[in-house]
Short mmCIF file of C-alpha atoms in Angstrom, two decimals:
data_model
loop_
_atom_site.label_atom_id
_atom_site.label_comp_id
_atom_site.label_asym_id
_atom_site.label_seq_id
_atom_site.Cartn_x
_atom_site.Cartn_y
_atom_site.Cartn_z
CA MET A 3 42.13 -42.29 -54.75
CA ALA A 4 44.38 -39.61 -55.33
CA GLU A 5 47.64 -39.23 -53.35
CA ASN A 6 48.35 -36.36 -51.00
CA ARG A 7 51.57 -34.85 -49.79
CA ALA A 8 52.01 -32.25 -47.16
CA VAL A 9 54.58 -30.20 -45.11
CA THR A 10 54.64 -31.70 -41.63
CA TYR A 11 56.32 -30.32 -38.36
CA GLN A 12 58.95 -32.66 -37.13
CA GLY A 13 60.22 -31.04 -33.98
CA ALA A 14 61.93 -27.72 -33.24
CA GLY A 15 63.78 -26.50 -36.56
CA LYS A 16 62.44 -29.33 -38.62
CA VAL A 17 59.87 -29.75 -41.25
CA ARG A 18 59.58 -32.21 -44.23
CA VAL A 19 57.32 -33.24 -47.10
CA ASP A 20 55.43 -36.40 -46.14
CA GLU A 21 52.72 -38.59 -47.50
CA ILE A 22 49.42 -37.86 -45.61
CA PRO A 23 45.95 -39.25 -46.19
CA TYR A 24 43.87 -37.85 -48.87
CA PRO A 25 40.78 -35.82 -47.39
CA SER A 26 37.64 -37.85 -46.46
CA TRP A 27 34.24 -36.84 -45.30
CA GLU A 28 35.12 -37.56 -41.64
CA LEU A 29 37.80 -36.05 -39.40
CA LYS A 30 40.13 -38.77 -38.52
CA ASP A 31 42.44 -39.03 -35.48
CA GLY A 32 45.94 -37.74 -36.02
CA PRO A 33 48.62 -35.44 -34.70
CA GLY A 34 46.97 -32.53 -32.74
CA VAL A 35 43.26 -33.70 -33.35
CA ASN A 36 41.11 -33.11 -30.27
CA PRO A 37 39.57 -36.39 -29.29
CA ASP A 38 36.16 -34.75 -29.33
CA ASN A 39 36.63 -33.95 -32.88
CA VAL A 40 37.61 -37.44 -34.13
CA GLY A 41 34.91 -39.04 -36.25
CA ARG A 42 33.32 -35.73 -37.01
CA PRO A 43 31.32 -35.88 -40.17
CA LEU A 44 32.15 -33.48 -42.89
CA HIS A 45 29.45 -33.82 -45.45
CA HIS A 46 29.14 -30.06 -45.47
CA GLY A 47 32.69 -29.66 -46.62
CA ALA A 48 34.42 -29.48 -50.02
CA ILE A 49 37.80 -30.97 -51.07
CA LEU A 50 40.12 -28.62 -52.78
CA LYS A 51 43.10 -29.17 -54.93
CA VAL A 52 45.45 -26.66 -53.60
CA VAL A 53 46.61 -24.02 -56.05
CA THR A 54 48.70 -21.98 -53.67
CA THR A 55 49.41 -22.07 -50.00
CA ASN A 56 51.66 -19.76 -48.07
CA ILE A 57 54.24 -19.89 -45.48
CA CYS A 58 53.13 -17.72 -42.45
CA GLY A 59 55.00 -16.20 -39.57
CA SER A 60 52.63 -17.96 -37.35
CA ASP A 61 53.79 -21.32 -38.79
CA GLN A 62 57.44 -20.30 -37.96
CA HIS A 63 56.48 -19.96 -34.26
CA MET A 64 55.62 -23.65 -34.30
CA VAL A 65 58.58 -24.64 -36.30
CA ARG A 66 60.95 -22.88 -34.00
CA GLY A 67 59.55 -25.02 -31.14
CA ARG A 68 57.71 -22.04 -29.59
CA THR A 69 54.51 -23.72 -29.14
CA THR A 70 53.16 -27.08 -27.95
CA ALA A 71 52.63 -28.42 -31.45
CA PRO A 72 52.85 -32.10 -31.89
CA GLU A 73 55.19 -33.67 -34.27
CA GLY A 74 53.69 -34.99 -37.37
CA LEU A 75 51.28 -32.07 -37.61
CA ALA A 76 50.42 -31.06 -41.20
CA LEU A 77 51.14 -27.40 -41.47
CA GLY A 78 49.46 -24.53 -43.44
CA HIS A 79 46.46 -22.30 -43.01
CA GLU A 80 46.82 -19.84 -45.99
CA ILE A 81 45.10 -21.64 -48.75
CA THR A 82 43.75 -21.08 -52.33
CA GLY A 83 42.40 -23.92 -54.21
CA GLU A 84 39.91 -25.47 -56.77
CA VAL A 85 37.01 -27.49 -55.62
CA VAL A 86 37.25 -30.97 -56.81
CA GLU A 87 34.65 -32.71 -54.61
CA THR A 88 31.77 -31.48 -52.50
CA GLY A 89 30.04 -33.09 -49.66
CA ARG A 90 26.40 -34.13 -49.95
CA ASP A 91 25.24 -31.18 -47.91
CA VAL A 92 26.86 -28.51 -50.00
CA GLU A 93 24.36 -26.49 -51.93
CA PHE A 94 26.06 -23.58 -53.60
CA ILE A 95 29.92 -24.26 -53.91
CA LYS A 96 30.51 -26.20 -57.14
CA VAL A 97 33.24 -28.52 -58.39
CA GLY A 98 35.59 -26.22 -60.49
CA ASP A 99 35.07 -23.10 -58.30
CA LEU A 100 38.43 -21.41 -57.53
CA CYS A 101 38.38 -20.20 -54.07
CA SER A 102 40.13 -18.42 -51.24
CA VAL A 103 39.88 -20.28 -48.00
CA PRO A 104 39.76 -18.06 -44.78
CA PHE A 105 42.35 -19.39 -42.25
CA ASN A 106 39.64 -19.20 -39.63
CA ILE A 107 37.45 -22.37 -39.61
CA ALA A 108 33.88 -21.21 -38.82
CA CYS A 109 30.48 -23.05 -38.66
CA GLY A 110 28.32 -20.05 -39.80
CA ARG A 111 25.58 -21.24 -37.22
CA CYS A 112 26.75 -20.12 -33.77
CA ARG A 113 26.20 -16.70 -32.23
CA ASN A 114 29.68 -15.41 -32.92
CA CYS A 115 29.66 -16.44 -36.49
CA LYS A 116 26.33 -14.67 -36.92
CA GLU A 117 27.87 -11.59 -35.41
CA ARG A 118 30.85 -11.77 -38.03
CA LYS A 119 33.32 -12.83 -35.25
CA THR A 120 34.42 -15.81 -37.35
CA GLY A 121 37.78 -15.93 -35.60
CA ILE A 122 36.16 -17.14 -32.44
CA CYS A 123 33.54 -19.63 -33.75
CA LEU A 124 32.23 -21.77 -30.97
CA ASN A 125 31.60 -25.02 -32.83
CA VAL A 126 34.63 -26.07 -34.42
CA ASN A 127 37.31 -26.40 -31.57
CA PRO A 128 36.41 -28.26 -28.35
CA ASP A 129 39.56 -26.59 -26.64
CA ARG A 130 38.51 -22.95 -27.05
CA PRO A 131 36.63 -20.45 -29.39
CA GLY A 132 38.31 -20.41 -32.75
CA SER A 133 40.13 -22.64 -35.16
CA ALA A 134 42.36 -22.76 -37.97
CA TYR A 135 44.00 -25.41 -40.38
CA GLY A 136 47.22 -27.06 -39.44
CA TYR A 137 47.70 -25.16 -36.14
CA VAL A 138 48.29 -26.00 -32.62
CA ASP A 139 45.51 -26.18 -30.22
CA MET A 140 43.02 -25.38 -33.06
CA GLY A 141 41.10 -28.56 -33.02
CA GLY A 142 43.25 -30.76 -35.28
CA TRP A 143 41.92 -29.74 -38.57
CA VAL A 144 44.50 -30.79 -41.35
CA GLY A 145 46.70 -28.15 -42.70
CA GLY A 146 46.76 -26.90 -46.28
CA GLN A 147 50.42 -26.86 -47.20
CA ALA A 148 49.50 -29.96 -49.17
CA GLU A 149 48.23 -31.16 -52.44
CA TYR A 150 44.63 -31.52 -51.21
CA VAL A 151 42.75 -30.15 -48.29
CA MET A 152 39.34 -30.61 -46.69
CA VAL A 153 37.44 -27.25 -46.03
CA PRO A 154 34.49 -27.80 -43.65
CA TYR A 155 31.16 -25.82 -43.92
CA ALA A 156 32.16 -25.01 -47.52
CA ASP A 157 29.14 -22.93 -48.44
CA PHE A 158 29.99 -20.49 -45.48
CA ASN A 159 33.78 -20.56 -45.48
CA LEU A 160 34.81 -20.33 -49.08
CA LEU A 161 35.16 -17.14 -51.25
CA PRO A 162 34.78 -18.09 -54.86
CA PHE A 163 36.46 -15.83 -57.41
CA PRO A 164 34.02 -14.42 -60.01
CA ASP A 165 36.31 -15.33 -62.97
CA LYS A 166 38.87 -18.26 -62.88
CA ASP A 167 40.97 -16.82 -65.72
CA GLN A 168 41.19 -13.39 -64.23
CA ALA A 169 41.83 -14.90 -60.74
CA MET A 170 44.80 -17.04 -62.03
CA SER A 171 46.34 -13.93 -63.70
CA LYS A 172 46.42 -12.30 -60.19
CA ILE A 173 46.92 -15.41 -58.10
CA MET A 174 49.94 -14.18 -56.25
CA ASP A 175 47.90 -11.30 -55.12
CA LEU A 176 44.76 -13.24 -54.29
CA THR A 177 46.52 -15.91 -52.43
CA MET A 178 47.15 -13.21 -49.75
CA LEU A 179 43.43 -13.04 -48.96
CA SER A 180 43.39 -16.31 -46.87
CA ASP A 181 45.28 -14.48 -43.92
CA ILE A 182 47.92 -11.91 -44.13
CA PHE A 183 46.17 -9.17 -46.15
CA PRO A 184 42.87 -9.23 -43.94
CA THR A 185 45.04 -9.66 -40.95
CA GLY A 186 47.10 -6.62 -41.67
CA PHE A 187 44.15 -4.62 -42.82
CA HIS A 188 42.32 -5.72 -39.62
CA GLY A 189 45.17 -4.39 -37.53
CA CYS A 190 44.84 -1.07 -39.20
CA VAL A 191 41.01 -0.91 -38.97
CA THR A 192 41.13 -1.63 -35.29
CA ALA A 193 43.85 0.92 -34.75
CA GLY A 194 41.68 3.50 -36.30
CA VAL A 195 43.56 4.17 -39.44
CA GLY A 196 41.79 6.54 -41.85
CA VAL A 197 42.19 9.43 -44.27
CA GLY A 198 45.18 11.55 -43.20
CA SER A 199 46.29 9.19 -40.36
CA THR A 200 49.89 8.85 -39.26
CA VAL A 201 50.53 5.12 -38.49
CA TYR A 202 53.42 3.19 -36.90
CA ILE A 203 53.53 -0.49 -37.72
CA ALA A 204 55.80 -2.58 -35.66
CA GLY A 205 57.34 -5.46 -37.72
CA ALA A 206 58.23 -5.51 -41.39
CA GLY A 207 57.46 -9.16 -41.88
CA PRO A 208 54.73 -10.12 -44.39
CA VAL A 209 51.99 -9.16 -41.92
CA GLY A 210 53.55 -5.86 -41.26
CA LEU A 211 54.08 -5.14 -44.84
CA ALA A 212 50.45 -6.15 -45.59
CA ALA A 213 49.39 -3.93 -42.87
CA ALA A 214 51.38 -1.02 -44.41
CA ALA A 215 49.55 -1.70 -47.82
CA GLY A 216 46.21 -1.79 -45.99
CA ALA A 217 47.03 1.56 -44.31
CA GLN A 218 47.80 3.21 -47.57
CA LEU A 219 44.47 1.80 -49.09
CA LEU A 220 42.67 3.23 -45.95
CA GLY A 221 44.14 6.56 -46.76
CA ALA A 222 46.78 7.11 -44.32
CA ALA A 223 48.94 10.16 -44.79
CA VAL A 224 52.20 8.72 -43.49
CA VAL A 225 52.93 5.03 -42.97
CA ILE A 226 55.98 4.14 -40.84
CA VAL A 227 57.27 0.67 -40.56
CA GLY A 228 59.74 -0.34 -37.80
CA ASP A 229 62.11 -3.50 -37.83
CA LEU A 230 65.52 -4.85 -37.17
CA VAL A 231 66.25 -6.26 -40.58
CA GLU A 232 67.46 -3.72 -43.28
CA ASP A 233 66.28 -5.91 -46.18
CA ARG A 234 62.67 -5.91 -44.75
CA LEU A 235 62.74 -2.16 -44.07
CA ALA A 236 64.07 -1.68 -47.72
CA GLN A 237 60.95 -3.77 -48.82
CA ALA A 238 58.57 -1.36 -46.96
CA ARG A 239 60.39 1.63 -48.56
CA SER A 240 59.83 0.07 -51.91
CA PHE A 241 56.20 0.96 -51.95
CA GLY A 242 56.29 4.28 -50.26
CA CYS A 243 56.59 3.77 -46.52
CA GLU A 244 58.97 5.54 -44.10
CA THR A 245 61.05 3.28 -41.92
CA VAL A 246 62.44 3.13 -38.55
CA ASP A 247 65.43 0.79 -37.57
CA VAL A 248 64.70 -0.14 -34.00
CA SER A 249 68.16 -1.40 -33.47
CA LYS A 250 69.23 2.27 -33.31
CA GLY A 251 67.19 3.03 -30.38
CA ASP A 252 63.60 4.27 -29.22
CA PRO A 253 61.38 4.51 -32.28
CA ARG A 254 59.98 7.80 -30.97
CA ASP A 255 63.29 9.54 -31.79
CA GLN A 256 63.26 8.40 -35.42
CA ILE A 257 59.38 9.09 -35.61
CA GLU A 258 60.05 12.67 -34.55
CA GLU A 259 62.62 13.02 -37.34
CA ILE A 260 59.93 11.95 -39.89
CA LEU A 261 56.86 13.75 -38.50
CA GLY A 262 58.28 16.62 -36.27
CA VAL A 263 56.50 14.95 -33.28
CA ARG A 264 57.20 11.79 -31.29
CA GLU A 265 53.72 10.30 -31.58
CA VAL A 266 51.51 8.86 -34.23
CA ASP A 267 47.66 8.68 -34.41
CA CYS A 268 47.54 4.86 -34.78
CA GLY A 269 49.75 1.93 -33.81
CA VAL A 270 49.83 -1.64 -35.08
CA ASP A 271 51.77 -4.75 -33.65
CA ALA A 272 52.68 -7.08 -36.35
CA VAL A 273 55.45 -8.76 -34.38
CA GLY A 274 53.85 -10.82 -31.50
CA PHE A 275 55.35 -12.83 -28.68
CA GLU A 276 58.83 -13.34 -30.03
CA ALA A 277 59.45 -9.48 -30.01
CA ARG A 278 63.08 -8.13 -29.20
CA GLY A 279 64.24 -5.31 -27.51
CA HIS A 280 65.33 -1.74 -29.04
CA GLY A 281 68.67 -0.18 -29.20
CA GLU A 282 71.38 -2.11 -27.46
CA GLY A 283 68.89 -4.75 -26.52
CA ALA A 284 67.78 -5.36 -30.09
CA GLN A 285 69.21 -8.87 -30.21
CA GLN A 286 67.67 -10.03 -26.98
CA GLU A 287 64.05 -11.32 -26.70
CA ALA A 288 61.84 -9.01 -24.70
CA PRO A 289 58.33 -10.10 -25.46
CA ALA A 290 56.59 -7.12 -24.02
CA THR A 291 58.80 -4.46 -25.83
CA VAL A 292 56.58 -3.78 -28.83
CA LEU A 293 53.30 -3.58 -26.81
CA ASN A 294 54.95 -1.01 -24.28
CA SER A 295 56.63 0.92 -27.15
CA LEU A 296 53.35 1.29 -28.92
CA MET A 297 51.61 2.55 -25.87
CA ASP A 298 54.38 5.23 -25.54
CA LEU A 299 54.34 6.34 -29.02
CA THR A 300 50.58 6.26 -29.84
CA ALA A 301 48.81 9.58 -29.19
CA ALA A 302 46.41 9.95 -26.36
CA GLY A 303 42.94 8.68 -27.30
CA GLY A 304 44.31 6.49 -30.00
CA ALA A 305 44.13 2.80 -30.56
CA LEU A 306 46.45 -0.23 -30.96
CA GLY A 307 45.56 -3.04 -33.42
CA ILE A 308 47.51 -6.15 -32.37
CA PRO A 309 47.37 -8.83 -35.14
CA GLY A 310 50.68 -10.08 -33.94
CA LEU A 311 50.40 -13.56 -32.37
CA TYR A 312 50.51 -14.11 -28.60
CA VAL A 313 50.10 -17.67 -27.08
CA THR A 314 49.28 -19.07 -23.67
CA GLY A 315 51.94 -21.79 -23.98
CA ASP A 316 55.58 -21.05 -25.14
CA PRO A 317 58.25 -23.71 -24.12
CA GLY A 318 60.85 -21.33 -25.22
CA GLY A 319 59.75 -18.49 -23.18
CA ILE A 320 62.48 -16.37 -21.54
CA ASP A 321 61.13 -16.79 -18.03
CA GLU A 322 58.40 -18.79 -16.36
CA ALA A 323 55.78 -16.02 -16.91
CA ALA A 324 56.54 -15.74 -20.54
CA LYS A 325 56.09 -19.57 -20.85
CA LYS A 326 52.50 -18.94 -19.88
CA GLY A 327 51.88 -15.86 -22.01
CA SER A 328 52.17 -13.45 -19.14
CA LEU A 329 53.97 -10.17 -20.04
CA SER A 330 55.04 -7.15 -18.09
CA LEU A 331 52.91 -4.55 -19.79
CA SER A 332 52.74 -0.94 -18.73
CA LEU A 333 49.11 -0.98 -18.63
CA GLY A 334 48.97 2.16 -16.54
CA THR A 335 50.46 3.98 -19.65
CA GLY A 336 47.62 2.75 -21.77
CA TRP A 337 45.05 3.59 -19.20
CA ALA A 338 46.45 7.14 -18.61
CA LYS A 339 46.34 7.82 -22.31
CA SER A 340 42.84 6.24 -22.87
CA LEU A 341 44.17 3.79 -25.56
CA SER A 342 42.03 1.20 -27.07
CA PHE A 343 43.40 -2.35 -27.81
CA THR A 344 42.05 -4.98 -30.19
CA THR A 345 43.65 -8.46 -30.12
CA GLY A 346 42.86 -11.87 -31.56
CA GLN A 347 42.42 -13.72 -34.88
CA CYS A 348 41.42 -11.52 -37.75
CA PRO A 349 37.87 -12.34 -38.77
CA VAL A 350 38.79 -12.86 -42.44
CA MET A 351 35.35 -12.95 -43.88
CA LYS A 352 34.65 -9.37 -42.70
CA TYR A 353 37.28 -8.19 -45.17
CA ASN A 354 38.12 -10.80 -47.73
CA ARG A 355 35.52 -9.93 -50.46
CA GLY A 356 36.11 -6.25 -50.29
CA LEU A 357 40.01 -6.72 -50.50
CA MET A 358 39.47 -9.21 -53.34
CA MET A 359 37.76 -6.50 -55.34
CA ALA A 360 40.43 -4.00 -54.58
CA ILE A 361 42.97 -6.59 -56.04
CA LEU A 362 40.82 -7.45 -59.08
CA HIS A 363 40.33 -3.87 -59.76
CA ASP A 364 43.88 -2.77 -59.56
CA ARG A 365 43.57 -0.79 -56.27
CA VAL A 366 46.34 -2.52 -54.49
CA GLN A 367 49.35 -4.72 -55.28
CA ILE A 368 49.73 -6.86 -52.31
CA ALA A 369 51.97 -9.44 -53.83
CA LYS A 370 54.58 -6.69 -54.83
CA ALA A 371 54.29 -5.12 -51.39
CA VAL A 372 55.13 -8.39 -49.53
CA ASN A 373 57.50 -9.60 -52.21
CA ALA A 374 55.71 -12.79 -53.05
CA THR A 375 57.99 -15.50 -54.07
CA ARG A 376 56.79 -18.87 -55.65
CA ILE A 377 58.35 -22.27 -54.54
CA SER A 378 57.42 -25.82 -55.12
CA LEU A 379 56.02 -28.11 -52.36
CA ASP A 380 59.46 -29.84 -52.30
CA GLU A 381 61.14 -26.61 -51.83
CA ALA A 382 59.06 -25.78 -48.60
CA PRO A 383 61.65 -26.96 -46.04
CA GLN A 384 64.16 -24.51 -47.60
CA GLY A 385 61.65 -21.73 -47.75
CA TYR A 386 61.12 -22.19 -43.95
CA ALA A 387 64.79 -21.87 -43.43
CA ASP A 388 65.20 -18.89 -45.54
CA PHE A 389 62.20 -17.11 -44.02
CA ASP A 390 63.54 -17.96 -40.51
CA SER A 391 66.78 -16.08 -41.35
CA GLY A 392 64.91 -12.96 -42.10
CA ALA A 393 64.45 -13.20 -45.85
CA ALA A 394 62.26 -10.19 -47.06
CA LYS A 395 59.87 -12.58 -48.91
CA LYS A 396 56.64 -13.97 -48.63
CA TYR A 397 56.95 -17.70 -49.71
CA VAL A 398 54.08 -18.94 -51.81
CA ILE A 399 54.00 -22.76 -52.19
CA ASP A 400 52.72 -24.10 -55.56
CA PRO A 401 52.01 -27.73 -54.96
CA HIS A 402 50.88 -28.75 -58.53
CA GLY A 403 52.92 -26.28 -60.66
CA SER A 404 49.69 -24.24 -61.39
CA VAL A 405 51.07 -20.76 -61.22
CA ALA A 406 52.74 -19.20 -64.26
CA ALA A 407 56.46 -18.17 -63.76
#
C-alpha cells in the first residue's frame, strides 16, 4: 500500500507534515471526525493522487487558533488530482482522469444538491448542512494537503478536465477551480455584478483578487479593491484594478476620488470575521467593520456578496459576542437602502465548468491575478507562515513534483 503524508494542524500557529493513513473505502475515526460518520462506507468514492493543493485563507483562520479545530486535523480543501482508484459503485469517473475537486462535499441526492445548493448538502455532515475536506465542524473528511485523498460521491463531485496535457499546461490556473475562483466569482454574481457595474471588493487576499478577476470577466466597468497591505494592493493594480488603502480612512472618500461619487453599484466582502478597522483603527480587530462599511458604500437597491468566512465559534474573538459569531451590524442601514445579502459557502459546481472553459480558452488568467506560487509539500509550513505575514501570493502545494517549474 502507498504511503501518505499530509499537512496537519498542531495548535495555534503550528502546522507540520505528518504520515497519515492512505485513503480507504471507509471513513475512519480521527481528529474532527463526527462519531456518526465513523465507519461510513465510501464505495461511491475515488482515491486521487494529489497534483496540486492550495493554502486557503480559511485554513489560516484555523491555524491561527481562531476556530475550534482539533489538533492533528489533516488540512486542505483546495484539491486537483489524478484518479488512481475508483470504488465499486463509481460508473463514469475513470482511473487516469485529471480532475478538479470542489471544496464542498456533496451527495448529489438530497434536495439541496438537486437544487444546485451543493454548499449545504444535507447528507454529508451530521453537525449541520454543508461539508468540506480538512475543515473544522465539517464532518471530519480528511484534508487534501496530502499526497493522496479520498473524494466521496466521485461521479457527482469530480470535474474531469477534457484533455490531460492541455490541463497540465494550465494547471496553476485550473487549481483555482476547487475554491477561490468560483468563490470570488460567486461573491460578484450574488452582488449583482454585470456589464458596466462599479464594484468595491473588500480584501486583496487571494479570494478578493479572484473576485476582482471574476468581476472583470462579468463585464464590470470599474473594479476597486480595498486592503491594508500595499503589496496586495499592488497585485490588484497589476491586472487593472483601482485600489483603496483602508488604513487611510473611510473607503468612501477614496472611492469618490476614483468615481466622482461615494458609492458603488455592488459590494463584495472577501475579508470575513477577522476584519480590522479603517483609518486610525486599522491595526485593531473590528469584525463588523467590513460589513457595515459595505452597507454604507453600496448604492440603494444594490447587493452585497459575502464569500468571506464567518464562524459560530471563535476562541480568539475580541469579546464574548464575537466568540459566538455575533457582530454589531447596522442592519438598519441595509434595510433603509433595500440592500440584498448573500452569505455562505459558494456552491462550486454551479460555476466550475464555465470557469474551466474560460481558463482553457484564455478568457482569464487567474493564476497571474492571484500570484500563484508553487511550493513543495515539505515547504507548506513556511508557506503558511509567509501567507500569514501578508505575502501577496497564493501558495500552491505540489506534493509529487508534478508541476513544471
